[in-house]
XYZ file of C-alpha atoms in Angstrom:
377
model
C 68.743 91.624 105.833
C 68.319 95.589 105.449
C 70.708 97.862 103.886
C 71.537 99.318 106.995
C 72.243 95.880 108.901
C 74.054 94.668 105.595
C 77.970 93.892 106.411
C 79.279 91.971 103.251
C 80.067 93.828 100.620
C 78.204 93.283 96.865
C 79.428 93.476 92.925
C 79.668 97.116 91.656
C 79.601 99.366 95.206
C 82.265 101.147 95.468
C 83.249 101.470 99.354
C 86.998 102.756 99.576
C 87.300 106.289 100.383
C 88.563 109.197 98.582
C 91.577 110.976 100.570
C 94.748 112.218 99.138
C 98.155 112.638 101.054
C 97.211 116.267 101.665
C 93.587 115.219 102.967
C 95.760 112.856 105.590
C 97.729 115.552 106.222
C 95.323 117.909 107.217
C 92.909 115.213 108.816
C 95.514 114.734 111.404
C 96.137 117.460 112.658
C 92.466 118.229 113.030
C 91.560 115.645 114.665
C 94.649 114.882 116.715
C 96.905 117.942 117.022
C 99.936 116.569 115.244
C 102.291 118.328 112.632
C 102.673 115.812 110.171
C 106.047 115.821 108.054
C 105.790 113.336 105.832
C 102.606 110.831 104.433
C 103.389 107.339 102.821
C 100.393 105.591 101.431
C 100.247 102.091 102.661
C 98.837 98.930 100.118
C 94.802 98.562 101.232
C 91.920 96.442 99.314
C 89.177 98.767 100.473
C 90.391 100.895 103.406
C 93.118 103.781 102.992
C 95.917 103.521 105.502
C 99.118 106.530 105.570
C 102.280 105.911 107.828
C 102.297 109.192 109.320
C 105.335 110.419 110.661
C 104.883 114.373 112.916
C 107.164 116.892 114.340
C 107.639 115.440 117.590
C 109.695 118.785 119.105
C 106.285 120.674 119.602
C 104.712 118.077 121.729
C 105.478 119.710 125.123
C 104.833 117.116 127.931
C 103.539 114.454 125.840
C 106.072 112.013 124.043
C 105.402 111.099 120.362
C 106.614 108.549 118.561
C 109.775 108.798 116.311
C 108.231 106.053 114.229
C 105.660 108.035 113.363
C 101.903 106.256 113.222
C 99.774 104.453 111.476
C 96.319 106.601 110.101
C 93.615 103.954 108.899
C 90.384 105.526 107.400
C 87.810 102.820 107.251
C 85.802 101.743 103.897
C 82.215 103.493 103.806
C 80.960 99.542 104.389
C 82.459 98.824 107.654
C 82.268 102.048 109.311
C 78.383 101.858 108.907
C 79.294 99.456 112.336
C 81.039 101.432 114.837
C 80.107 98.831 117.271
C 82.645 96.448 115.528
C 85.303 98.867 115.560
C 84.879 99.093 119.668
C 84.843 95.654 119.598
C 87.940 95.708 117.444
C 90.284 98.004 119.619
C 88.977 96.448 122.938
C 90.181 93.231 121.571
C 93.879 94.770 120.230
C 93.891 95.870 123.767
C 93.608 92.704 125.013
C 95.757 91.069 123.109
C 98.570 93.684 123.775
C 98.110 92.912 127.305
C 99.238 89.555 126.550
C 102.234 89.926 125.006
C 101.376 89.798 121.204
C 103.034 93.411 119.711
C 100.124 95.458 117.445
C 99.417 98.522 116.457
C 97.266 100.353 118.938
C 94.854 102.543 118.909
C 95.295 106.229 119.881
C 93.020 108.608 121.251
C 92.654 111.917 119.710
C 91.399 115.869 120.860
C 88.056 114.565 122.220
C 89.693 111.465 124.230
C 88.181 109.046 121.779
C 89.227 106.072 119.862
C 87.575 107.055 116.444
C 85.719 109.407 114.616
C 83.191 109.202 111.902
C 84.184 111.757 109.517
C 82.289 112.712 106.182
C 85.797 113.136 103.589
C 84.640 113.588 100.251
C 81.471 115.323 98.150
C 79.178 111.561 99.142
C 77.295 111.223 101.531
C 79.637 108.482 102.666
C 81.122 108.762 106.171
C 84.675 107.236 107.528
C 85.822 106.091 110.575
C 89.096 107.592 111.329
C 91.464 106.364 113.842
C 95.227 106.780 114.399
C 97.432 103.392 115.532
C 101.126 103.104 116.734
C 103.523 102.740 114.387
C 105.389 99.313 114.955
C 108.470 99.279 113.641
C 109.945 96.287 111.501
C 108.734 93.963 107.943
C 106.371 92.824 106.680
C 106.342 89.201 106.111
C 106.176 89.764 102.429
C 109.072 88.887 99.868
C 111.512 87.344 102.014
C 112.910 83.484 102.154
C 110.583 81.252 104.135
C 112.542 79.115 106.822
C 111.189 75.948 108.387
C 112.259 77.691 111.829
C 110.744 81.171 110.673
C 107.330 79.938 109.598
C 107.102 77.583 112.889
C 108.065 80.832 114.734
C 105.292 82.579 113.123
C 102.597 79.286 113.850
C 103.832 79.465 117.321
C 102.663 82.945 117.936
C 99.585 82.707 115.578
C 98.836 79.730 118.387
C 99.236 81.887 121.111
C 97.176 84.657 119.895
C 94.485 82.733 119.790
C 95.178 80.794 123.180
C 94.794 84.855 124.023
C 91.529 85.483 122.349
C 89.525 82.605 124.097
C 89.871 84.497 127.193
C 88.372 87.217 125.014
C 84.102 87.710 124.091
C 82.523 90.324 122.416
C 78.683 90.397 120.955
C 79.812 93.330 118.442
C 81.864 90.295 116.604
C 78.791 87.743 116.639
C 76.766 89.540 113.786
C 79.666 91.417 111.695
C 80.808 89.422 108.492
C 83.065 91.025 106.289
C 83.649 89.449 102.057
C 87.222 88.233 103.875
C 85.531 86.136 106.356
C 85.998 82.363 105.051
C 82.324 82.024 105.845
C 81.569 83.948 103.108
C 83.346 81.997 100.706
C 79.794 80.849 98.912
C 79.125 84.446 97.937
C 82.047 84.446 95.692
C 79.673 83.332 92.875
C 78.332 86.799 92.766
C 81.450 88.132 91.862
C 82.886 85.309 89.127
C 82.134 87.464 86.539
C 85.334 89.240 86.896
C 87.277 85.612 85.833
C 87.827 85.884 82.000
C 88.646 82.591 81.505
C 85.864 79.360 82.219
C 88.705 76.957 83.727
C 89.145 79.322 86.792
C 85.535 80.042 87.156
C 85.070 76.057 87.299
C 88.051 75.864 89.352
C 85.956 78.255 92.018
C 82.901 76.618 91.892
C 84.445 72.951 92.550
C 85.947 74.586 95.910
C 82.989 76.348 96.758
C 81.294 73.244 96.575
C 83.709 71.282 98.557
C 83.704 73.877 101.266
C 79.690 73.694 101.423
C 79.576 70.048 101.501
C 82.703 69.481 104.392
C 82.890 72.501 105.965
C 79.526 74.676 106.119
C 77.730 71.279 106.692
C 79.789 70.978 109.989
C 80.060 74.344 111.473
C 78.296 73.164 114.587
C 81.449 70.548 115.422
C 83.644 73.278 114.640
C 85.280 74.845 117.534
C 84.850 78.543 117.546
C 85.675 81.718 118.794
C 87.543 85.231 118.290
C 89.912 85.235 115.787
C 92.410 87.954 113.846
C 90.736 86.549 110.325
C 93.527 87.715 108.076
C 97.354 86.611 109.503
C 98.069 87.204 105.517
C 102.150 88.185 104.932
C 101.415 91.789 104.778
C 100.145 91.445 108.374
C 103.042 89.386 109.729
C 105.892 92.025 111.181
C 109.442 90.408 111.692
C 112.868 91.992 112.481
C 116.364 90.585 111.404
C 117.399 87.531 113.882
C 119.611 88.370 116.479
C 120.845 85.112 116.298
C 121.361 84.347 112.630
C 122.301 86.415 110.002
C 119.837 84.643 107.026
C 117.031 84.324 109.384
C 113.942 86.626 111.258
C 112.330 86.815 114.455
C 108.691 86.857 114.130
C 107.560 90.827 115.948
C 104.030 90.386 115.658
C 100.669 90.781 113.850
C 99.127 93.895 112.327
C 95.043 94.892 111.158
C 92.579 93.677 113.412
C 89.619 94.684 111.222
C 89.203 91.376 110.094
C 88.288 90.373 113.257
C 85.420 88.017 114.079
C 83.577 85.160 115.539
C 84.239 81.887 113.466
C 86.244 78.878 113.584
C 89.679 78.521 114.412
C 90.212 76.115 111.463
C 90.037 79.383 109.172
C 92.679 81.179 111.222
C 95.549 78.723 110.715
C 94.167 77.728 107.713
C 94.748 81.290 106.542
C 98.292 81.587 107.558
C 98.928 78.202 105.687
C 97.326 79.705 102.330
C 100.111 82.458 102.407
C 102.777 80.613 103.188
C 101.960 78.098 100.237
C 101.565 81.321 98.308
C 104.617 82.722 99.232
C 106.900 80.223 99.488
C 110.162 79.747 97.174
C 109.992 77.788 94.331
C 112.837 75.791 95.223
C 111.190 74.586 98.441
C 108.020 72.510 98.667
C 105.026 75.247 99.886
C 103.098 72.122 101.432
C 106.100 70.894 103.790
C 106.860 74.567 104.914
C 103.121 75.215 105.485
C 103.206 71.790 107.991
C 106.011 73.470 109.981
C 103.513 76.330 110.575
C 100.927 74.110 111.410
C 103.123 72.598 114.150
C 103.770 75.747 115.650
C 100.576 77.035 115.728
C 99.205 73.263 117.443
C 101.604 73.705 120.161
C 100.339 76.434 121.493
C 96.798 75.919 120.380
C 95.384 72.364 120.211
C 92.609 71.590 117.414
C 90.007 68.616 117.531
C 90.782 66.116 114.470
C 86.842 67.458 113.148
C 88.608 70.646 112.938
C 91.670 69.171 111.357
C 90.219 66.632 108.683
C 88.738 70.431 107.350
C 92.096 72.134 106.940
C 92.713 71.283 103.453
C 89.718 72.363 101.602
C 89.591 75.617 103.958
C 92.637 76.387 102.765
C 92.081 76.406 99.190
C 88.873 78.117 100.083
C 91.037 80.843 101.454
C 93.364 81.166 97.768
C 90.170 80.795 95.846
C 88.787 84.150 97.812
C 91.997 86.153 97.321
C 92.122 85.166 93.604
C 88.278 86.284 93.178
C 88.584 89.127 95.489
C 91.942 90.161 93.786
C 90.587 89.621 90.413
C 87.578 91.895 91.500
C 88.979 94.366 93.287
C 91.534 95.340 89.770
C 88.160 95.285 87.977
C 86.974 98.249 90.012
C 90.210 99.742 91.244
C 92.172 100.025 87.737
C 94.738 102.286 89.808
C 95.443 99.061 92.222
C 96.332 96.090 90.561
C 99.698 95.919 91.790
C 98.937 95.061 95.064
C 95.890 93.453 94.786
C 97.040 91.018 91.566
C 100.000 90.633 93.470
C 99.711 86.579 94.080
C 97.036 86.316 90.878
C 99.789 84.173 88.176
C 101.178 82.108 90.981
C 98.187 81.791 93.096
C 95.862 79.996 90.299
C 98.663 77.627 89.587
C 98.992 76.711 93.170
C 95.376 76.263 93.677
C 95.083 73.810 90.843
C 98.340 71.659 92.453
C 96.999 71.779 95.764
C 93.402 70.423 94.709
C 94.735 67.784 93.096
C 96.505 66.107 95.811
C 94.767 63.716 97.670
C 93.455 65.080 101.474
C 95.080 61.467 102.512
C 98.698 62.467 101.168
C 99.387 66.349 102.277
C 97.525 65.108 106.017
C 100.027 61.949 106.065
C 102.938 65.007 105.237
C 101.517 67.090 107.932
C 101.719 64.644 110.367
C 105.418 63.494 109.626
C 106.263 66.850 110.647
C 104.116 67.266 113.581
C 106.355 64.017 114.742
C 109.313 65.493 114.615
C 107.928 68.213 117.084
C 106.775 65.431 119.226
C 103.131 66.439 118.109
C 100.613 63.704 117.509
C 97.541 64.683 116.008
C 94.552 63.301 114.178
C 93.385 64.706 110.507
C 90.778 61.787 109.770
């Protein structure tokens, strides 16, 4: 594949952009006409997002948003594919239309969705676009209910009941390192793992993924998917209801986006939950009440199913290596991007040693108490 066709990103290029608060600042206005009062940098692996909030009392006829927006400058890597990014906001459109709350895109001076800016002394160029601000949590740091995560599985299900309506050739041919089907490049990038236990760790998965789940893509059942329904893109409000609990809002950052299999997408949600679970409550049982959700809305084949396990260590080995990586070249963003490193490589080797036959017959206790009966072998 030519450099210019080339979506996945390799060891050693550097690909996030260089823009300060001031840069933001000034970027908006240029391109979109809006006084900006105040910048907050948002947490990014390789794009750099602001919440922008503007002085909405020079607007005239036009009504801007109190909650300010959203301004996401796209790595030099995935703006080489503007193509992808029309596919991208033509499917957040979509999906808005059917009920599941995003950020959406807005058009700016010259009526358009995006804008491929050059920001810095490279010869790199950005796509720039500015989203609506939707107002609530992130999914991150808060105690995982039963009821919560089979809230959020519910609406994961539905999103994707949403995107088989939903076909787009631009999503076909774009991979990005955070697709799951790239999970056999990670061995480019083990050199950031220090120790030989973790690399070994890696490779083991890697090779269980090739052998049960590359080898049967073509049973798979596929289509458009979000690709990345991590915590930090899960948005929930306080319950109405109940005092200790949430109400799942809906799901941010479509730029994960793709064609694949819609093992990986529930697969991924299950990966976070495990990650982010309490430790006084088993990660495995609380991930099963997800799965329910999400299989109420959106049925899976038992092909699909007997597959869930090893894609979802597949899924913590990437953010591990990724996150590992990424501090190794980003020095000034280990924070977020280490965040799950200490817990994450102690889950991993838990979850890989428990037999597929005991976390499926877990799984499918719980589906049974939904009135779900499903197959995993």
């Amino acid at each position: 594949m030519s450099d210019e066709n080339r979506t996945v990103l390799n060891p050693g290029e550097k690909v996030q952009p260089e823009i300060k608060k001031d840069d933001a600042r000034r970027l908006v206005f240029r391109l979109y006409g809006l006084s900006v009062t105040r910048v907050e940098e948002l947490n990014s692996y390789d794009d750099k997002n602001f919440h922008i909030h503007v002085d909405t009392s020079t607007s005239g006829d036009v009504k801007l948003s109190e909650e300010g927006y959203v301004l996401k400058i796209l790595n030099s890597l995935d703006s080489r594919f503007p193509e992808a990014i029309d596919a991208q906001n033509r499917l957040i459109l979509h999906v808005a239309k059917h009920g599941i709350r995003t950020s959406c895109p807005v058009p700016n001076l010259c009526n358009e969705l995006w804008s491929l800016e050059q920001l810095d002394s490279s010869d790199s160029k950005y796509i720039v676009r500015l989203f609506t601000f939707v107002p609530g949590r992130v999914f991150v740091g808060i105690r995982y209910t039963s009821s919560l995560v089979h809230s959020v599985g519910k609406l994961a299900g539905k999103l994707d009941a949403a995107c088989l309506e939903f076909n787009d050739k631009a999503f076909t041919d774009h991979k990005r390192i955070w697709s799951l089907t790239e999970v056999p490049k990670l061995t480019k990038f083990l050199t950031c793992l220090k120790e030989e236990e973790k690399r070994q760790s890696v490779l083991f998965v890697i090779k269980q993924f090739n052998d049960s789940v590359v080898s049967s893509y073509s049973k798979l059942k596929t289509g458009v998917l979000h690709g990345d329904l991590s915590d930090h893109n899960i948005l929930i409000n306080p319950s109405t209801s109940s005092a200790d609990d949430y109400e799942v809002v809906g799901f941010l950052d479509f730029g994960d986006a793709t064609v694949a299999y819609y093992v990986f997408e529930i697969a991924i949600l299950m990966c976070y939950i495990l990650l982010g679970a309490d430790e006084e409550d088993d990660p495995i049982e609380l991930a099963g009440h997800a799965l329910a959700g999400y299989l109420s809305e959106f049925p899976l084949p038992s092909m699909d199913l007997s597959v869930l396990k090893i894609c979802i260590s597949a899924r913590l080995v990437q953010s591990l290596v990724m996150g590992a990586y990424t501090a190794s070249v980003q020095p000034g963003n280990t924070d977020y991007v280490l965040n799950t490193q200490n817990k994450g490589w102690m889950l991993l080797h838990e979850f890989i040693a428990k037999s597929d036959s005991g976390v499926f017959d877990l799984w499918e206790r719980i589906l049974l108490e939904y009135g779900l009966k499903f197959d995993f072998r």
